[in-house]
Amino acid sequence: MPAETLNRDAIRIDLSGDWLLASTDNSHALTIALPGDVHSALEQAGIIPDPYAGRNEADVQWVAQKDWVLERTVVIDADDLDGCWYLDFESIDTIATAFVNDRLVLQAENCFRRYRPDVSSALVVGENRIRIVLQSSIAEGARRQAAQPFYVPYHEGNSPIANGNLLRKPQCHFGWDWNIAIAPLGIYGSLALRRLETARIEHVTTRQLWLADSSVDLQVTVTLFAGEPGIVPVHFELDGLRERLDCAVAAGETRITHVFTVAEPRLWWPAGGGEQALSVLNVELPDESVTRQIGFRTIELVTDKDEAGSRFAFRINGRDIFCRGANWIPADALMSRVTPRGVADLLQSAIDANMNMIRVWGGGFYEPDWFYDLCDRLGLLVWQDFMFACNLYPSTPDFLDNVAAEVDYQVKRLSSHPSIALWCGDNELVGALTWFEESRKDRDRYLVSYDRLNRTVETAMKAACPEAIWWPSSPSVGYLNFGDAWHADGAGDMHYWSVWHENKSFDNYRAVRPRFCSEFGFQSYTSMPIVRQFAEARDLNIASPVMEAHQKNAGGNERIAGTMFRYFRFPRDFPSFVYLSQIQQGLAIRTAVDYWRSLKPHCMGTLYWQLNDTWPVASWSSLDYGGNWKAMHYMARRFFQPVAVAAIPSADGKEVIFSMVNDTAEAVTIELETFLVSLDGERRPLVAAAGACSPDHATTLVAVATGEIPEGALLFWSFEASNGMRGEGHHVQGTYKALDLSPSGLTVETVPLPDGAFDVIIAASGLALHVMVEADIEGRYSDNAFDLTAGETKSIRFTPKVPLPAGIVPSFSAYDLESCQGKG
C-alpha cells in the first residue's frame, strides 16, 4: 500500500486499511482490510463462499489450518526517526510473530492482551516493511497439548476443532453448540506505529471513596510509561473542571493519582431504577488523551446468611435490585462483520425488553470499550466473565503468567465503567471437572490445576482493582466451594438446564428455587426471513442437511420436536414448525421467569440463555442473527416488565395463583380482571381483584380455584398498575394440543405510512392464541406474539430494517395456534 495514503500525525501512523495477505505456502494472495479477519478477506476476494450459507462451513475450515502473512510498508522521514518507536496492537488473534524489516519484534500468544513492542532499533529512514505471521491456532493447539505435563481435556461436543483450550483465544471460535466452527484469525481493534515522546498512557483507573456527607472522592490513577526519565504535563479534567500536574517520570512505569471531590454526585442507576447520570473524565498528555465515562454509584454483592442459606443480590446505591436479563455472546462469529451500530441495536433491544443486566459469557471476547460505554448509557449492568468456559485449562507457569497479564490489562481497562457489576472467574469449569474421564479418574490433580488457575485470576483481578466484586465461577455456591452448584437452591448462582438437556416439562422450572439463575434456556429455530438467507426452497425441512448444519446442539432438533408434540398438535408446514418452535421457547422461559420472580427476595435475578446469535442458527437466542426479535423477545418485554402479574398453578393443581411483582422503588396498586374464554373465542368475566404491592416486593394478588374453570375454557386476564404499567395473558389447564379450537379466522390488512413504516391490522373472528405476524423481509414490530378473542382487532406498526422503495409493500403472514395446525 502506498505510504502517502496512511493516516499519520507527528507521532502516530495509523496502520488500519489495506494490507497484503498471503498464505505461507503461497497458494493464495490477496488484500485484507485491517482491522479484520482472514475468512472475511477471502470471502470478499471470492476465494471462499459465504461461510454462513448452506453447508459451506465444511468448505472453509481449511483456512484455519494454514499460516497467513500480512504485509505493508510505511515511510519514515529522517526528521521523525529519532526517538523510541513502538507498534500498538489492541488485539491479535492469536498466535503471531511480527517483524519490522525482517527483524523479529513481537511474539504474541493472547487475543485478550494489548501488545506494544519497541521497534526503534528495527526502523530505517525511508521505507519500512511490517510483516505479521498469523499461525494456525489448530496446529499450535495440538503442539501445546503435546507439551503439557498431563492431558488437558476439552469439550468435544462444543469444540469440534480440538485443543482450543490450550490457547488464550475465544473458545467459541472452535465451535460451540450454537456457533460455526472455523477458528477465525486476524487483527482487531486499533493498530498503529507510534513514536514515544516523553511518556505514554498505559492505564487510567478510578476509585470512588464515598464520604459520610454523601460526597465522593474520585481517585484517578494514570500509569505512564517512559523510555527515560523526564517531566510531562498531565491534565486531569472532570466535567469541565481541569487541573494540570507537571509530573516527573522514571524509565518504565510511573503511577500518578489525582483526586476530584464531588460534593453532590448525581447517581448512576441501572435501567428502570433511576437516571443513568454520567460524568466525563479526561486524562491528557501533550500528544495523547484517554476519556472515561464515570457513573457515581455504590455496588455490593449481598451474600448474607438467611433461613434458606445465603442471599445473592446486587445492592446498587443502597437498594437491592432484581436483575432481569440475558447472556451475551459475541455479536458475530467473524469480527469483520461486527459494527458498533449493530451491537447498539442488540443492546437497545435488551433495554426495550425491560432488561437491566447482561452477562458477558466466558467463551467469547472481553468486548471493546465502546460496548461498555453503551451499557453505561443504557443502564445495563454487566456480569463480566473472564474468558474461560466449559473446558479444563493448563496450569503451567507460562500459561498462568499469560493469564495474569491478560487479567491485569482487562480489569484496568474496564473497571471504571459503572455498568460493570461483577467479575466472574469462569463459566462452568467446576462442573467440567466431572465431564471428562481423565478428571473423574484423577480429580485431585485436575482440581488442584483448576484452583491454581482460578486463584491466578482472582489475585490478578484484586491487584488491578481491589474494590471490584469477585465471584469464583458460574455456577457457584460460593468462595472455595468446588461442589455441584447446578441445582443449589440455598446459595450462589444457578445454571438450570434440566428442561432443555434432560427433556423435562416446562413445569419442572417450578421444581427449583434459585437465589440467582444466571443460565437457563430453551431452543427455537431462527425466523423465516433469516432461514431464507442460508437455505434454498428445497432445504425447508427440519431434517434437511442444510437445516441440520445450522443446528449445533446434538439432539436439538429432536428435543424441539419432542417438546412440540408434548404440548401442541403437529404443525401443517415448515413455516408453522418454525413459528411453533418460537412460541414454545417463549412459553418455557416465561414459565421459569414468572415463578422465580414470584419468589423475590429469595430469588434476585434471572438471566436467560441467550440474547443474541453469532450467525444464523437454531439456538436459545431471543434475537435472530442480525437483531430481529423472535417471539420470545416480545414475550420477554412483557414477563420482564418491572410491574407484572403472572398466573402460576399451585403445586397441587387446585389453584391458579396470580402473583404480582413490583421491581420499582414506589408502591403500586394493581387492578386485575379475569375472564373465561371459550374455544370459539367468546369471553365472560370471572373474578376481579385489586391489591397493593410495596416497593421491590412480590406477593399473591388473588387465587382462582381450578374448579371454577370449566373444561374447554381458558383463563384470560388483564391488569393495570397505578404507575401506568399494564399487561394481559392467558392460562391453559393441561396442554394446548387437547384444545379443539374453532377456526380463528385471522385476517391481515396493511396500511403504508409516509415514514416508510406500515400499520398491520389483524382481526380474528374466533380465538387466536399467540398471534405472530411475519413479513417476508426483516424488520421490527411494535408488538407481536399476542392473543385475540372473537371479534377483536389489533393494529401494530412494522418498520423495515432497510427502507423500501416507494410503492413496495411487504408480504405479511399471521400465524396462530389454530391456523398452524395440520388438519389431516
Short mmCIF file of N, CA, C and O in Angstrom, two decimals, residues 569 676-683 709-716 730-733 735-745 765-769 788-790 816-818 821:
data_model
loop_
_atom_site.label_atom_id
_atom_site.label_comp_id
_atom_site.label_asym_id
_atom_site.label_seq_id
_atom_site.Cartn_x
_atom_site.Cartn_y
_atom_site.Cartn_z
N ARG A 569 -50.30 -29.73 18.70
CA ARG A 569 -50.57 -30.60 17.57
C ARG A 569 -49.54 -30.37 16.48
O ARG A 569 -48.91 -29.32 16.43
N LEU A 676 -63.23 -16.00 31.56
CA LEU A 676 -63.27 -17.33 30.96
C LEU A 676 -63.50 -17.15 29.47
O LEU A 676 -64.40 -16.41 29.05
N VAL A 677 -62.68 -17.81 28.66
CA VAL A 677 -62.79 -17.69 27.20
C VAL A 677 -63.03 -19.07 26.63
O VAL A 677 -62.28 -20.02 26.91
N SER A 678 -64.08 -19.18 25.84
CA SER A 678 -64.43 -20.45 25.23
C SER A 678 -63.54 -20.73 24.04
O SER A 678 -62.82 -19.85 23.55
N LEU A 679 -63.60 -21.96 23.52
CA LEU A 679 -62.74 -22.34 22.41
C LEU A 679 -63.10 -21.67 21.10
O LEU A 679 -62.33 -21.72 20.14
N ASP A 680 -64.28 -21.04 21.04
CA ASP A 680 -64.60 -20.25 19.85
C ASP A 680 -64.36 -18.76 20.08
O ASP A 680 -64.73 -17.93 19.25
N GLY A 681 -63.74 -18.42 21.25
CA GLY A 681 -63.27 -17.06 21.44
C GLY A 681 -64.19 -16.14 22.19
O GLY A 681 -63.89 -14.95 22.33
N GLU A 682 -65.30 -16.62 22.71
CA GLU A 682 -66.21 -15.76 23.47
C GLU A 682 -65.70 -15.66 24.91
O GLU A 682 -65.26 -16.65 25.50
N ARG A 683 -65.79 -14.47 25.47
CA ARG A 683 -65.28 -14.26 26.83
C ARG A 683 -66.39 -13.78 27.76
O ARG A 683 -67.31 -13.09 27.35
N ILE A 709 -62.84 -23.18 36.50
CA ILE A 709 -62.51 -23.09 35.08
C ILE A 709 -63.08 -24.33 34.39
O ILE A 709 -62.56 -25.44 34.55
N PRO A 710 -64.19 -24.20 33.65
CA PRO A 710 -64.82 -25.36 33.03
C PRO A 710 -63.91 -26.02 32.00
O PRO A 710 -63.02 -25.36 31.43
N GLU A 711 -64.13 -27.28 31.73
CA GLU A 711 -63.39 -27.96 30.68
C GLU A 711 -63.70 -27.28 29.35
O GLU A 711 -64.82 -26.90 29.05
N GLY A 712 -62.66 -27.10 28.56
CA GLY A 712 -62.86 -26.42 27.28
C GLY A 712 -62.83 -24.91 27.37
O GLY A 712 -63.17 -24.23 26.40
N ALA A 713 -62.42 -24.38 28.51
CA ALA A 713 -62.32 -22.92 28.66
C ALA A 713 -60.90 -22.55 29.07
O ALA A 713 -60.19 -23.34 29.70
N LEU A 714 -60.51 -21.35 28.72
CA LEU A 714 -59.20 -20.83 29.08
C LEU A 714 -59.40 -19.67 30.06
O LEU A 714 -60.41 -18.97 30.01
N LEU A 715 -58.40 -19.50 30.92
CA LEU A 715 -58.42 -18.40 31.86
C LEU A 715 -57.59 -17.24 31.29
O LEU A 715 -56.38 -17.36 31.10
N PHE A 716 -58.26 -16.14 30.98
CA PHE A 716 -57.59 -14.93 30.49
C PHE A 716 -57.56 -13.90 31.61
O PHE A 716 -58.40 -13.94 32.52
N HIS A 730 -52.91 -15.41 29.27
CA HIS A 730 -53.88 -16.49 29.44
C HIS A 730 -53.18 -17.71 30.04
O HIS A 730 -51.95 -17.83 29.98
N HIS A 731 -54.00 -18.56 30.62
CA HIS A 731 -53.50 -19.79 31.24
C HIS A 731 -54.33 -20.95 30.72
O HIS A 731 -55.57 -20.86 30.63
N VAL A 732 -53.64 -22.04 30.39
CA VAL A 732 -54.30 -23.25 29.87
C VAL A 732 -54.13 -24.38 30.88
O VAL A 732 -53.00 -24.66 31.31
N GLN A 733 -55.25 -24.97 31.25
CA GLN A 733 -55.20 -26.17 32.08
C GLN A 733 -54.81 -27.35 31.18
O GLN A 733 -55.54 -27.69 30.26
N THR A 735 -52.66 -29.15 28.24
CA THR A 735 -51.84 -28.84 27.07
C THR A 735 -52.68 -28.19 25.98
O THR A 735 -53.90 -28.38 25.89
N TYR A 736 -52.00 -27.45 25.13
CA TYR A 736 -52.69 -26.82 24.01
C TYR A 736 -53.23 -27.85 23.02
O TYR A 736 -54.25 -27.64 22.38
N LYS A 737 -52.55 -28.98 22.89
CA LYS A 737 -52.99 -29.95 21.90
C LYS A 737 -54.34 -30.57 22.26
O LYS A 737 -55.03 -31.10 21.39
N ALA A 738 -54.73 -30.46 23.54
CA ALA A 738 -56.02 -31.01 23.96
C ALA A 738 -57.18 -30.09 23.61
O ALA A 738 -58.35 -30.49 23.73
N LEU A 739 -56.89 -28.88 23.16
CA LEU A 739 -57.95 -27.91 22.86
C LEU A 739 -58.46 -28.10 21.44
O LEU A 739 -57.68 -28.05 20.48
N ASP A 740 -59.75 -28.31 21.31
CA ASP A 740 -60.37 -28.37 19.99
C ASP A 740 -60.78 -26.97 19.57
O ASP A 740 -61.94 -26.56 19.68
N LEU A 741 -59.80 -26.24 19.10
CA LEU A 741 -60.01 -24.84 18.78
C LEU A 741 -60.87 -24.68 17.53
O LEU A 741 -60.70 -25.40 16.54
N SER A 742 -61.78 -23.73 17.58
CA SER A 742 -62.55 -23.35 16.40
C SER A 742 -61.68 -22.50 15.50
O SER A 742 -60.69 -21.90 15.96
N PRO A 743 -62.02 -22.39 14.21
CA PRO A 743 -61.21 -21.56 13.32
C PRO A 743 -61.07 -20.14 13.85
O PRO A 743 -62.03 -19.53 14.32
N SER A 744 -59.84 -19.63 13.79
CA SER A 744 -59.58 -18.30 14.32
C SER A 744 -60.01 -17.20 13.36
O SER A 744 -60.27 -16.07 13.79
N GLY A 745 -60.05 -17.51 12.08
CA GLY A 745 -60.50 -16.51 11.10
C GLY A 745 -59.62 -15.28 11.05
O GLY A 745 -60.11 -14.15 10.91
N SER A 765 -62.04 -13.70 13.99
CA SER A 765 -63.46 -14.00 14.22
C SER A 765 -63.63 -15.05 15.30
O SER A 765 -64.72 -15.22 15.85
N GLY A 766 -62.56 -15.79 15.61
CA GLY A 766 -62.58 -16.79 16.67
C GLY A 766 -61.44 -16.54 17.63
O GLY A 766 -60.92 -15.43 17.75
N LEU A 767 -61.03 -17.58 18.34
CA LEU A 767 -59.94 -17.47 19.31
C LEU A 767 -58.60 -17.66 18.60
O LEU A 767 -58.37 -18.71 17.98
N ALA A 768 -57.75 -16.65 18.68
CA ALA A 768 -56.43 -16.70 18.06
C ALA A 768 -55.39 -16.56 19.17
O ALA A 768 -55.22 -15.49 19.74
N LEU A 769 -54.72 -17.66 19.48
CA LEU A 769 -53.72 -17.68 20.55
C LEU A 769 -52.32 -17.51 19.96
O LEU A 769 -51.99 -18.12 18.94
N LEU A 788 -55.86 -12.81 20.51
CA LEU A 788 -57.09 -12.13 20.12
C LEU A 788 -58.27 -13.05 20.43
O LEU A 788 -58.20 -14.26 20.15
N THR A 789 -59.31 -12.51 21.01
CA THR A 789 -60.55 -13.27 21.18
C THR A 789 -61.51 -12.87 20.07
O THR A 789 -61.23 -11.99 19.26
N ALA A 790 -62.67 -13.54 20.01
CA ALA A 790 -63.60 -13.37 18.90
C ALA A 790 -64.00 -11.91 18.74
O ALA A 790 -64.40 -11.25 19.70
N ASP A 816 -51.22 -18.36 14.13
CA ASP A 816 -51.70 -18.58 15.48
C ASP A 816 -51.81 -20.08 15.66
O ASP A 816 -51.61 -20.86 14.71
N LEU A 817 -52.11 -20.53 16.89
CA LEU A 817 -52.07 -21.96 17.16
C LEU A 817 -53.04 -22.73 16.28
O LEU A 817 -52.70 -23.79 15.75
N GLU A 818 -54.24 -22.21 16.13
CA GLU A 818 -55.24 -22.95 15.36
C GLU A 818 -54.86 -23.05 13.89
O GLU A 818 -54.90 -24.12 13.29
N GLN A 821 -51.94 -25.53 12.76
CA GLN A 821 -52.07 -26.97 12.97
C GLN A 821 -52.36 -27.71 11.68
O GLN A 821 -53.11 -27.25 10.83
#
